Coordinates of C-alpha atoms in Angstrom, one line a residue:
X606 CA 25.2 -84.0 33.7
X607 CA 27.3 -81.0 32.4
X608 CA 27.0 -78.8 28.9
X609 CA 30.0 -81.0 27.5
X610 CA 27.9 -84.2 27.8
X611 CA 24.8 -82.5 26.7
X612 CA 26.6 -81.5 23.4
X613 CA 28.0 -85.4 22.9
X614 CA 24.5 -86.6 23.3
X615 CA 23.2 -84.0 20.7
X616 CA 25.9 -84.6 18.3
X617 CA 25.6 -88.4 18.5
X618 CA 21.6 -88.0 18.1
X619 CA 22.2 -85.7 14.9
X620 CA 24.3 -88.3 13.3
X621 CA 21.7 -91.3 14.0
X622 CA 19.1 -88.6 12.4
X623 CA 21.2 -88.1 9.3
X624 CA 22.0 -91.8 9.0
X625 CA 18.2 -92.8 9.4
X626 CA 17.5 -90.5 6.8
X627 CA 20.5 -91.8 4.4
X628 CA 20.0 -95.4 5.1
X629 CA 16.2 -95.2 3.9
X630 CA 15.7 -97.9 1.2
X631 CA 15.8 -97.0 -2.2
X632 CA 14.9 -99.0 -5.3
X633 CA 17.6 -100.0 -7.2
X634 CA 17.3 -100.5 -11.3
X635 CA 16.3 -103.8 -12.3
X636 CA 18.3 -105.8 -14.1
X637 CA 18.5 -107.1 -17.8
X638 CA 16.9 -110.4 -18.0
X639 CA 16.2 -112.8 -20.9
X640 CA 12.6 -112.4 -22.3
X641 CA 11.5 -115.7 -20.4
X642 CA 12.6 -114.7 -17.2
X643 CA 11.4 -111.4 -17.5
X644 CA 7.8 -112.8 -18.2
X645 CA 7.9 -115.1 -15.2
X646 CA 8.7 -112.3 -13.1
X647 CA 5.9 -110.2 -14.1
X648 CA 3.8 -113.2 -14.2
X649 CA 4.9 -113.5 -10.5
X650 CA 3.8 -110.1 -9.5
X651 CA 0.4 -110.7 -10.4
X652 CA 0.4 -114.1 -9.0
X653 CA 1.3 -112.7 -5.9
X654 CA -1.6 -110.5 -5.9
X655 CA -4.2 -112.9 -5.1
X656 CA -4.9 -116.5 -6.0
X657 CA -7.5 -116.9 -8.8
X658 CA -8.7 -120.3 -10.0
X659 CA -6.3 -122.3 -12.4
X660 CA -8.2 -123.7 -15.5
X661 CA -6.3 -126.8 -16.5
X662 CA -6.0 -126.2 -20.3
X663 CA -3.8 -123.1 -19.1
X664 CA -1.2 -125.5 -17.8
X665 CA -0.6 -127.2 -21.0
X666 CA 0.5 -130.8 -20.4
X667 CA 0.6 -130.2 -16.6
X668 CA -3.2 -129.3 -16.7
X669 CA -4.3 -132.9 -16.0
X670 CA -2.5 -133.0 -12.8
X671 CA -4.5 -130.3 -11.3
X672 CA -7.3 -133.1 -10.2
X673 CA -7.6 -134.8 -7.2
X674 CA -8.4 -134.3 -3.6
X675 CA -6.1 -132.4 -1.1
X676 CA -4.5 -134.4 1.5
X677 CA -2.5 -133.2 4.8
X678 CA 0.2 -134.7 6.6
X679 CA 1.4 -133.0 10.2
X680 CA 4.7 -133.7 11.4
X681 CA 5.4 -132.4 14.8
X682 CA 9.1 -132.3 16.2
X683 CA 10.3 -131.0 19.7
X684 CA 10.1 -127.2 18.3
X685 CA 7.4 -127.3 15.8
X686 CA 4.2 -128.4 14.3
X687 CA 4.3 -128.5 10.6
X688 CA 1.6 -129.2 7.9
X689 CA 2.3 -130.5 4.2
X690 CA -0.1 -130.8 1.5
X691 CA -0.8 -133.0 -1.7
X692 CA -1.5 -130.0 -3.4
X693 CA 1.9 -128.7 -4.5
X694 CA 3.6 -130.8 -2.1
X695 CA 3.8 -127.1 -0.3
X696 CA 4.0 -126.1 3.3
X697 CA 0.5 -125.2 4.6
X698 CA 1.0 -124.3 8.4
X699 CA 3.8 -124.2 10.6
X700 CA 3.5 -123.3 14.8
X701 CA 6.3 -122.9 16.9
X702 CA 5.6 -124.6 20.3
X703 CA 8.4 -122.5 22.3
X704 CA 7.1 -119.1 20.8
X705 CA 3.6 -117.4 21.3
X706 CA 2.1 -114.4 19.8
X707 CA 1.6 -111.1 21.5
X708 CA -1.7 -112.5 22.9
X709 CA 0.4 -115.2 24.5
X710 CA -1.2 -118.0 22.3
X711 CA 0.2 -120.0 19.5
X712 CA 0.3 -118.8 16.0
X713 CA 0.9 -120.0 12.4
X714 CA 3.8 -118.3 10.8
X715 CA 2.5 -119.2 7.5
X716 CA 0.3 -116.4 6.3
X717 CA -0.3 -117.8 2.7
X718 CA -3.1 -120.4 4.1
X719 CA -5.0 -120.7 1.0
X720 CA -2.5 -121.9 -1.6
X721 CA 0.9 -122.8 1.0
X722 CA 4.0 -120.9 1.3
X723 CA 6.7 -123.2 -0.8
X724 CA 6.5 -123.3 -4.5
X725 CA 8.4 -124.3 -7.5
X726 CA 8.1 -121.5 -10.4
X727 CA 9.2 -122.1 -14.1
X728 CA 8.0 -121.6 -17.7
X729 CA 7.5 -124.4 -20.0
X730 CA 8.7 -124.7 -23.4
X731 CA 5.1 -123.6 -24.6
X732 CA 5.0 -120.4 -22.7
X733 CA 3.0 -121.9 -19.6
X734 CA 3.6 -120.3 -15.9
X735 CA 3.8 -123.4 -14.2
X736 CA 3.6 -123.1 -10.0
X737 CA 3.3 -126.6 -8.5
X738 CA 1.1 -125.0 -5.7
X739 CA -1.8 -125.6 -8.6
X740 CA -0.6 -129.3 -9.2
X741 CA -1.5 -132.3 -7.1
X742 CA 1.2 -134.4 -6.0
X743 CA 0.8 -138.5 -5.2
X744 CA 2.1 -138.8 -1.3
X745 CA 4.5 -141.5 -0.8
X746 CA 3.6 -141.6 3.1
X747 CA 0.8 -143.7 4.6
X748 CA 0.9 -141.7 7.7
X749 CA -1.3 -138.5 8.3
X750 CA 0.2 -137.7 11.7
X751 CA 4.1 -138.0 12.6
X752 CA 6.1 -137.4 15.1
X753 CA 10.0 -137.1 15.7
X754 CA 12.1 -136.5 18.8
X755 CA 15.8 -135.7 19.6
X756 CA 18.4 -135.8 16.9
X757 CA 16.3 -138.5 14.8
X758 CA 14.8 -138.0 11.3
X759 CA 11.7 -138.6 9.4
X760 CA 11.2 -137.9 5.9
X761 CA 7.7 -136.8 3.9
X762 CA 7.8 -137.7 0.1
X763 CA 5.6 -136.6 -2.9
X764 CA 5.8 -137.5 -6.5
X765 CA 4.0 -135.7 -9.5
X766 CA 4.3 -137.7 -13.0
X767 CA 3.6 -135.2 -15.5
X768 CA 4.2 -137.9 -18.3
X769 CA 5.8 -141.1 -18.8
X770 CA 9.1 -139.2 -19.3
X771 CA 8.8 -136.5 -17.0
X772 CA 8.2 -136.5 -12.9
X773 CA 8.9 -134.2 -10.2
X774 CA 9.5 -135.9 -6.5
X775 CA 9.6 -133.7 -3.2
X776 CA 11.0 -134.9 0.1
X777 CA 10.6 -133.0 3.3
X778 CA 13.0 -134.1 5.8
X779 CA 12.5 -133.2 9.9
X780 CA 15.1 -133.6 12.6
X781 CA 13.4 -133.9 15.8
X782 CA 15.3 -130.8 17.6
X783 CA 15.9 -128.3 14.6
X784 CA 14.1 -125.3 13.2
X785 CA 15.6 -126.5 9.6
X786 CA 14.2 -128.6 7.5
X787 CA 15.3 -130.8 4.5
X788 CA 14.0 -130.1 1.2
X789 CA 15.2 -131.8 -1.6
X790 CA 14.0 -131.7 -5.4
X791 CA 14.4 -134.7 -8.2
X792 CA 13.4 -133.4 -11.3
X793 CA 13.4 -136.4 -14.0
X794 CA 13.2 -135.3 -17.7
X795 CA 13.0 -131.6 -17.7
X796 CA 16.5 -130.6 -18.9
X797 CA 14.6 -129.3 -22.4
X798 CA 11.2 -128.4 -21.3
X799 CA 11.9 -125.2 -19.0
X800 CA 12.2 -122.0 -20.9
X801 CA 15.6 -120.3 -20.2
X802 CA 17.0 -123.7 -18.7
X803 CA 16.0 -122.0 -15.0
X804 CA 13.3 -122.4 -12.3
X805 CA 12.9 -120.6 -9.0
X806 CA 12.0 -122.1 -5.5
X807 CA 10.0 -119.5 -3.8
X808 CA 8.6 -118.5 -0.2
X809 CA 5.4 -117.0 -0.9
X810 CA 3.2 -114.8 1.5
X811 CA 5.8 -113.2 4.0
X812 CA 5.3 -114.2 7.4
X813 CA 2.2 -113.8 9.9
X814 CA 2.7 -110.8 12.4
X815 CA 2.9 -112.0 15.9
X816 CA 3.2 -108.6 18.1
X817 CA 0.5 -106.7 19.1
X818 CA 2.1 -103.4 17.8
X819 CA 1.4 -104.1 14.1
X820 CA 3.0 -100.7 13.1
X821 CA 6.3 -101.6 15.0
X822 CA 6.1 -105.1 13.5
X823 CA 5.5 -103.8 9.6
X824 CA 8.8 -101.5 10.4
X825 CA 10.8 -104.7 10.9
X826 CA 9.2 -106.9 7.8
X827 CA 11.4 -107.0 4.9
X828 CA 12.2 -109.6 2.5
X829 CA 16.2 -110.0 2.1
X830 CA 19.1 -112.3 0.1
X831 CA 22.6 -112.3 0.9
X832 CA 24.9 -113.0 -2.2
X833 CA 28.3 -112.0 -3.2
X834 CA 29.2 -111.1 0.3
X835 CA 26.4 -108.4 0.7
X836 CA 22.8 -107.8 2.0
X837 CA 20.2 -107.0 -0.5
X838 CA 16.8 -105.7 1.3
X839 CA 13.3 -105.1 0.1
X840 CA 10.9 -102.9 2.2
X841 CA 7.6 -102.6 0.8
X842 CA 6.8 -99.9 3.5
X843 CA 4.8 -97.4 1.3
X844 CA 1.0 -98.8 0.4
X845 CA 1.0 -96.1 -2.6
X846 CA 3.4 -98.1 -4.7
X847 CA 1.5 -101.0 -6.1
X848 CA 4.5 -103.3 -5.5
X849 CA 8.4 -103.3 -5.0
X850 CA 10.9 -105.7 -6.9
X851 CA 14.5 -106.5 -7.0
X852 CA 16.3 -108.8 -9.2
X853 CA 20.0 -109.7 -8.8
X854 CA 22.1 -112.3 -10.5
X855 CA 24.5 -114.6 -8.5
X856 CA 25.7 -116.8 -5.8
X857 CA 23.2 -116.5 -3.2
X858 CA 23.9 -118.1 0.3
X859 CA 19.9 -117.6 1.0
X860 CA 16.8 -115.6 0.6
X861 CA 14.4 -114.8 3.4
X862 CA 11.4 -113.2 4.4
X863 CA 11.2 -111.7 8.2
X864 CA 8.8 -110.1 10.6
X865 CA 10.2 -108.6 13.7
X866 CA 11.0 -111.9 15.7
X867 CA 11.2 -114.8 13.0
X868 CA 12.3 -115.5 9.7
X869 CA 11.9 -118.3 7.3
X870 CA 14.9 -118.6 4.8
X871 CA 15.5 -120.8 1.6
X872 CA 19.1 -121.9 1.9
X873 CA 20.6 -123.6 -1.7
X874 CA 22.7 -126.8 -1.3
X875 CA 24.7 -125.5 -4.9
X876 CA 25.4 -122.3 -6.7
X877 CA 22.5 -120.3 -7.9
X878 CA 21.9 -117.8 -10.7
X879 CA 20.4 -115.0 -8.6
X880 CA 17.7 -114.1 -6.2
X881 CA 14.5 -112.3 -7.0
X882 CA 12.4 -110.3 -4.2
X883 CA 9.2 -108.8 -4.4
X884 CA 6.6 -107.1 -2.0
X885 CA 3.7 -105.1 -1.7
X886 CA 1.5 -103.5 0.9
X887 CA -2.2 -102.8 0.8
X888 CA -3.7 -99.5 1.8
X889 CA -5.4 -99.5 5.3
X890 CA -3.6 -102.6 6.2
X891 CA 0.3 -102.8 8.0
X892 CA 0.8 -106.3 6.7
X893 CA 3.8 -106.6 4.0
X894 CA 3.6 -109.2 1.7
X895 CA 6.7 -110.8 0.4
X896 CA 8.0 -113.3 -2.2
X897 CA 11.5 -114.3 -2.3
X898 CA 13.0 -116.9 -4.6
X899 CA 16.1 -118.4 -5.4
X900 CA 16.8 -118.6 -9.0
X901 CA 18.2 -121.9 -9.9
X902 CA 19.7 -122.9 -13.6
X903 CA 19.3 -126.5 -14.9
X904 CA 22.4 -128.2 -15.8
X905 CA 22.4 -128.8 -19.9
X906 CA 22.3 -132.5 -21.1
X907 CA 21.3 -133.6 -17.5
X908 CA 18.1 -135.9 -17.7
X909 CA 17.9 -135.9 -13.8
X910 CA 18.7 -133.0 -11.4
X911 CA 18.5 -133.5 -7.8
X912 CA 18.6 -130.1 -5.7
X913 CA 18.9 -130.3 -1.8
X914 CA 17.7 -127.3 0.1
X915 CA 17.3 -126.2 3.7
X916 CA 14.6 -124.1 4.9
X917 CA 15.0 -122.3 8.4
X918 CA 11.7 -121.5 9.7
X919 CA 11.9 -120.1 13.2
X920 CA 13.1 -117.6 15.9
X921 CA 15.6 -114.6 15.1
X922 CA 17.8 -116.0 17.8
X923 CA 21.4 -114.7 17.1
X924 CA 22.9 -118.0 18.0
X925 CA 20.4 -120.2 16.2
X926 CA 20.5 -118.6 13.3
X927 CA 24.2 -118.1 13.2
X928 CA 24.6 -121.9 13.6
X929 CA 23.0 -122.4 10.1
X930 CA 26.5 -121.4 8.9
X931 CA 25.4 -119.3 5.6
X932 CA 25.8 -115.7 7.2
X933 CA 21.7 -115.8 8.1
X934 CA 22.5 -113.8 11.1
X935 CA 23.3 -110.8 9.0
X936 CA 19.5 -110.5 8.5
X937 CA 19.5 -109.1 12.0
X938 CA 20.0 -105.4 12.2
X939 CA 22.5 -104.3 14.7
X940 CA 23.0 -100.7 13.3
X941 CA 26.6 -99.8 11.9
X942 CA 28.4 -102.6 10.6
X943 CA 31.6 -100.8 11.8
X944 CA 30.7 -99.7 15.2
X945 CA 27.3 -100.7 17.0
X946 CA 27.3 -104.4 15.2
X947 CA 30.5 -105.2 16.7
X948 CA 29.5 -104.3 20.0
X949 CA 26.2 -106.1 19.7
X950 CA 27.7 -109.3 18.4
X951 CA 30.8 -109.6 20.8
X952 CA 30.0 -108.0 24.2
X953 CA 26.2 -107.7 24.5
X954 CA 25.0 -110.8 23.1
X955 CA 28.0 -113.2 24.7
X956 CA 27.5 -111.5 28.1
X957 CA 23.9 -112.1 28.2
X958 CA 24.1 -115.8 26.6
X959 CA 26.8 -116.4 29.7
X960 CA 25.1 -114.7 32.6
X961 CA 21.9 -116.4 31.4
X962 CA 23.3 -120.1 32.0
X963 CA 23.5 -118.9 35.9
X964 CA 21.0 -116.3 36.2
X965 CA 17.4 -117.0 35.1
X966 CA 16.0 -113.7 35.1
X967 CA 16.9 -111.1 32.1
X968 CA 15.7 -108.2 34.4
X969 CA 18.6 -109.2 36.9
X970 CA 21.1 -109.8 34.0
X971 CA 20.3 -106.2 32.8
X972 CA 21.0 -104.8 36.1
X973 CA 24.2 -106.9 36.3
X974 CA 25.4 -105.7 32.8
X975 CA 24.5 -101.8 33.6
X976 CA 27.0 -102.7 36.9
X977 CA 29.7 -104.1 35.0
X978 CA 29.9 -101.3 32.5
X979 CA 29.8 -98.9 35.1
X980 CA 32.7 -100.5 36.9
X981 CA 34.5 -100.7 33.5
X982 CA 34.0 -96.8 33.0
X983 CA 34.7 -95.9 36.7
X984 CA 38.3 -94.7 35.5
X985 CA 36.7 -92.4 32.9
X986 CA 34.3 -91.3 35.6
X987 CA 37.0 -90.5 37.9
X988 CA 39.2 -88.5 35.3
X989 CA 35.9 -86.5 34.1
X990 CA 34.7 -85.4 37.7
X991 CA 38.4 -84.2 38.1
X992 CA 38.4 -82.5 35.1
X993 CA 34.9 -80.9 35.5
X994 CA 36.3 -79.7 39.0
X995 CA 38.7 -77.7 37.4
X996 CA 36.7 -76.3 34.8
X997 CA 34.0 -75.3 37.7
X998 CA 37.2 -73.1 39.3
X999 CA 38.5 -71.7 36.1
X1000 CA 35.0 -70.2 35.2
X1001 CA 35.5 -66.6 37.0
X1002 CA 39.0 -66.5 35.1
X1003 CA 37.3 -67.7 31.8
X1004 CA 34.5 -65.0 32.1
X1005 CA 37.5 -62.3 32.6
X1006 CA 39.4 -63.5 30.0
X1007 CA 36.3 -63.5 27.6
X1008 CA 35.2 -60.2 28.6
X1009 CA 38.8 -58.9 28.2
X1010 CA 39.5 -60.5 24.6
X1011 CA 35.7 -60.0 23.0
X1012 CA 37.0 -57.6 20.6
X1013 CA 40.1 -60.0 19.5
X1014 CA 39.0 -63.8 19.0
X1015 CA 42.4 -64.9 18.0
X1016 CA 44.0 -63.7 21.4
X1017 CA 40.9 -64.9 23.1
X1018 CA 41.8 -68.7 22.2
X1019 CA 45.4 -68.3 22.5
X1020 CA 44.5 -67.4 26.2
X1021 CA 41.9 -70.1 26.8
X1022 CA 44.5 -72.8 25.4
X1023 CA 47.3 -71.7 27.7
X1024 CA 45.1 -71.8 30.7
X1025 CA 43.5 -75.1 29.9
X1026 CA 47.3 -76.1 29.6
X1027 CA 48.4 -74.7 32.4
X1028 CA 45.6 -76.0 34.7
X1029 CA 46.2 -79.2 33.2
X1030 CA 42.2 -79.2 32.1
X1031 CA 40.8 -81.0 29.0
X1032 CA 37.8 -79.2 27.6
X1033 CA 36.3 -82.3 26.5
X1034 CA 36.9 -84.2 29.2
X1035 CA 33.6 -84.0 30.8
X1036 CA 31.9 -85.3 28.0
X1037 CA 34.4 -88.2 27.0
X1038 CA 32.8 -91.1 28.8
X1039 CA 29.3 -90.1 27.8
X1040 CA 30.8 -90.1 23.7
X1041 CA 32.3 -93.4 24.7
X1042 CA 29.5 -95.3 25.9
X1043 CA 27.0 -93.9 23.1
X1044 CA 28.1 -96.9 20.8
X1045 CA 27.1 -99.4 23.4
X1046 CA 23.7 -97.5 23.8
X1047 CA 22.9 -97.8 20.3
X1048 CA 24.1 -101.0 20.2
X1049 CA 21.8 -102.3 23.1
X1050 CA 18.9 -100.2 21.5
X1051 CA 19.2 -102.2 18.4
X1052 CA 19.7 -105.8 20.3
X1053 CA 16.6 -105.0 22.7
X1054 CA 14.4 -103.9 19.5
X1055 CA 15.5 -107.0 17.2
X1056 CA 16.9 -109.9 19.6
X1057 CA 14.1 -112.1 20.9
X1058 CA 15.9 -112.7 23.7
X1059 CA 14.2 -110.4 26.0
X1060 CA 10.8 -111.0 24.3
X1061 CA 8.0 -112.3 26.6
X1062 CA 10.3 -112.3 29.7
X1063 CA 9.1 -109.9 32.7
X1064 CA 10.8 -108.3 35.5
X1065 CA 8.9 -106.4 38.6
X1066 CA 5.7 -104.7 37.1
X1067 CA 7.0 -105.0 33.3
X1068 CA 5.3 -108.2 31.4
X1069 CA 7.4 -107.9 28.4
X1070 CA 11.1 -106.4 28.6
X1071 CA 11.3 -106.1 24.8
X1072 CA 8.2 -103.4 24.6
X1073 CA 7.6 -100.4 26.6
X1074 CA 6.5 -101.2 30.4
X1075 CA 2.9 -99.6 30.2
X1076 CA 0.8 -99.3 33.3
X1077 CA -1.7 -97.2 31.5
X1078 CA -2.8 -96.4 27.9
X1079 CA -4.7 -93.4 27.5
X1080 CA -6.8 -95.0 24.2
X1081 CA -5.1 -91.9 22.3
X1082 CA -1.4 -90.7 21.6
X1083 CA 0.0 -87.6 22.8
X1084 CA 2.3 -85.5 20.7
X1085 CA 6.2 -86.5 21.7
X1086 CA 5.2 -88.8 24.5
X1087 CA 2.8 -91.6 22.9
X1088 CA -0.2 -93.0 24.0
X1089 CA 0.9 -94.9 27.6
X1090 CA 2.7 -94.3 30.7
X1091 CA 5.7 -96.4 31.1
X1092 CA 7.6 -96.7 34.5
X1093 CA 11.1 -97.0 33.9
X1094 CA 11.3 -93.9 31.8
X1095 CA 9.8 -91.5 34.7
X1096 CA 12.4 -93.4 37.5
X1097 CA 15.2 -92.8 34.9
X1098 CA 14.4 -89.2 34.2
X1099 CA 14.4 -88.7 38.1
X1100 CA 17.9 -90.3 38.5
X1101 CA 19.4 -88.3 35.4
X1102 CA 18.0 -84.8 37.8
X1103 CA 20.0 -86.3 40.7
X1104 CA 22.8 -87.1 38.6
X1105 CA 22.9 -83.6 37.4
X1106 CA 22.4 -81.8 41.1
X1107 CA 25.7 -84.0 42.3
X1108 CA 28.0 -84.0 39.1
X1109 CA 30.3 -80.8 39.1
X1110 CA 29.5 -78.2 36.2
X1111 CA 30.8 -75.3 34.3
X1112 CA 27.4 -73.8 33.8
X1113 CA 26.1 -70.8 35.3
X1114 CA 23.4 -70.8 37.5
X1115 CA 20.6 -70.0 35.2
X1116 CA 21.9 -72.7 32.5
X1117 CA 22.0 -74.9 35.5
X1118 CA 18.6 -74.6 36.1
X1119 CA 17.4 -74.9 32.3
X1120 CA 19.2 -78.2 32.1
X1121 CA 18.0 -79.7 35.6
X1122 CA 14.6 -79.9 33.9
X1123 CA 15.2 -80.0 30.3
X1124 CA 17.2 -83.0 29.9
X1125 CA 15.3 -85.4 32.3
X1126 CA 12.4 -84.2 30.1
X1127 CA 14.2 -85.0 26.9
X1128 CA 15.3 -88.5 28.4
X1129 CA 11.6 -89.2 29.5
X1130 CA 10.1 -88.4 26.2
X1131 CA 12.7 -90.4 24.4
X1132 CA 12.5 -93.3 26.6
X1133 CA 8.7 -93.5 26.9
X1134 CA 8.5 -95.6 23.6
X1135 CA 11.8 -97.7 23.9
X1136 CA 11.5 -101.3 25.2
X1137 CA 11.4 -101.7 29.0
X1138 CA 14.8 -103.5 28.7
X1139 CA 16.2 -100.3 27.5
X1140 CA 14.8 -98.1 30.1
X1141 CA 15.9 -100.5 32.9
X1142 CA 19.3 -100.7 31.7
X1143 CA 19.6 -97.0 31.9
X1144 CA 17.9 -96.5 35.1
X1145 CA 20.1 -98.9 36.6
X1146 CA 23.1 -97.5 34.8
X1147 CA 21.9 -94.0 36.2
X1148 CA 21.6 -95.6 39.7
X1149 CA 25.0 -97.0 39.9
X1150 CA 26.2 -93.2 38.4
X1151 CA 24.7 -91.0 41.3
X1152 CA 26.1 -93.5 43.8
X1153 CA 29.6 -93.4 42.3
X1154 CA 29.5 -89.7 41.7
X1155 CA 28.5 -89.3 45.6
X1156 CA 31.5 -91.8 46.3
X1157 CA 33.9 -89.8 44.1
X1158 CA 32.8 -86.6 45.9
X1159 CA 32.9 -87.9 49.4
X1160 CA 36.6 -89.2 49.0
X1161 CA 37.9 -86.1 47.3
X1162 CA 41.0 -85.5 49.9
X1163 CA 42.0 -81.9 50.9
X1164 CA 45.1 -82.3 49.2
X1165 CA 43.7 -82.8 45.7
X1166 CA 41.6 -80.0 46.0
X1167 CA 44.5 -78.1 47.3
X1168 CA 46.7 -79.1 44.4
X1169 CA 43.8 -78.3 42.0
X1170 CA 43.4 -74.7 43.5
X1171 CA 47.3 -74.3 43.0
X1172 CA 47.0 -75.8 39.1
X1173 CA 43.9 -73.1 38.7
X1174 CA 45.8 -70.4 40.4
X1175 CA 49.2 -70.9 38.2
X1176 CA 46.9 -70.8 35.2
X1177 CA 45.9 -67.2 36.2
X1178 CA 49.2 -65.6 36.2
X1179 CA 50.7 -65.5 32.7
X1180 CA 54.1 -67.0 32.1
X1181 CA 57.0 -64.4 32.7
X1182 CA 59.3 -63.8 29.6
X1183 CA 62.4 -64.8 29.8
X1184 CA 65.5 -62.3 30.6
X1185 CA 67.5 -60.8 28.1
X1186 CA 66.0 -59.3 25.0
X1187 CA 66.3 -58.0 21.5
X1188 CA 70.2 -57.1 20.5
X1189 CA 70.9 -53.5 20.4

């Protein structure tokens, strides 16, 4: 690895550091709302903190609906097992069948087990805050356990009769082979009894963490919304702040909460009036609690309002979430939209999915992918090697020029430019392949970090390619290095050393000695805490690079060496001025 390559890496790293600082989430100014909507939001903040006993008198005409026993219905399809409660007609539990937690055990994505995840919120005309999870619905389903498979569907319905003129009906529709759940809400007689003619449909409680590394999970946990073609994010990362809040008006395609690998999204069937996001984090806990709600207006003059929603609760698999056709894949973080995201969406993921049809192991897929990338960049590597050989041959002359014109910078630059031009050398040619590959490296970092494809897929000694391939945990953390020993980064550092040894360089012997050890050490420290899949990719990429460099070095013909020497020799001799001169 030559100096220009190191400079290329350093520049990209500096850009990443600045970008990460620039992209820190900031709290936006709260938008003005009507008095009724602001009151509902403030009370939602208080309600999100901790459940409290609800007194029937505090709910006005809805108070009598708080009585009655809770009845649970369990619905199982090919992908999940869901539990719905008559208390609030809400989702109490959802366990995925094909995805386990970090301990390889089934886990419940719904964190709000006490009250449930789904609620309808509104203010009554007499100022009462109504949360449907406080109300007891009547189940229209006879069975308490239901099963559906394939493309068949089943429905679970609940009804709440507030009084002779007002009623609510909630219907869940499950398809056998889908993570998407239909949610239909029918409101009768509520047109003039909701303050502000508005209600909210909310997912409350965030999502249960599934990974062993809770800090890493918290880093990826957010509440988000997609409206007006833009993504709104809310990250409750600071426990010192009581709560975070984001409220925006407009037509939303969805609101969602996510952890590292799973997402729960509410997708409306008609235009919304806006979104409401709320988040908090307790001191001493990594868990971030979120509320994500759609704000829905009630059509004026309609006695019966029927709203249709889809609820997606499942893995952050790119193709699966994209198939919802509402831009839900935007919640997946692939870095810069204008640079790394296209690499992830149109190169890495499609190639991985294509190869996965024929190759069952993701470790082998990564190795094949590294080989393909190295084959595609071979012309660049060949041109870079030739350029560096010429640069290396020019070094004695360059040092002579630098010493001769050390007091005349303008003349020095002029002479260096002339020598580069006449020798046919591009000073940046050595680092060009590295710079061109950096967007792909960053894109793969984002894919391996946030995509579920590699999760819990092993290769060789690595049990999970989405986390470091640790073989020894210290029980304490070393500065810069971490709390474990990962093997792929060690092997990768060795291949970096070997690659530098056989790659032509423009450095002096002393510089070369420093870089031979410093750069592998930097890579070891950087990749020790990276996903094993990323370490495997760069290990194999470096192995192929070493083989490729050895091949290029061994196949350089005497004619090519002679031609390069002639170019360098020509550059040593300044061009003679044309004959003639100034007229006398």
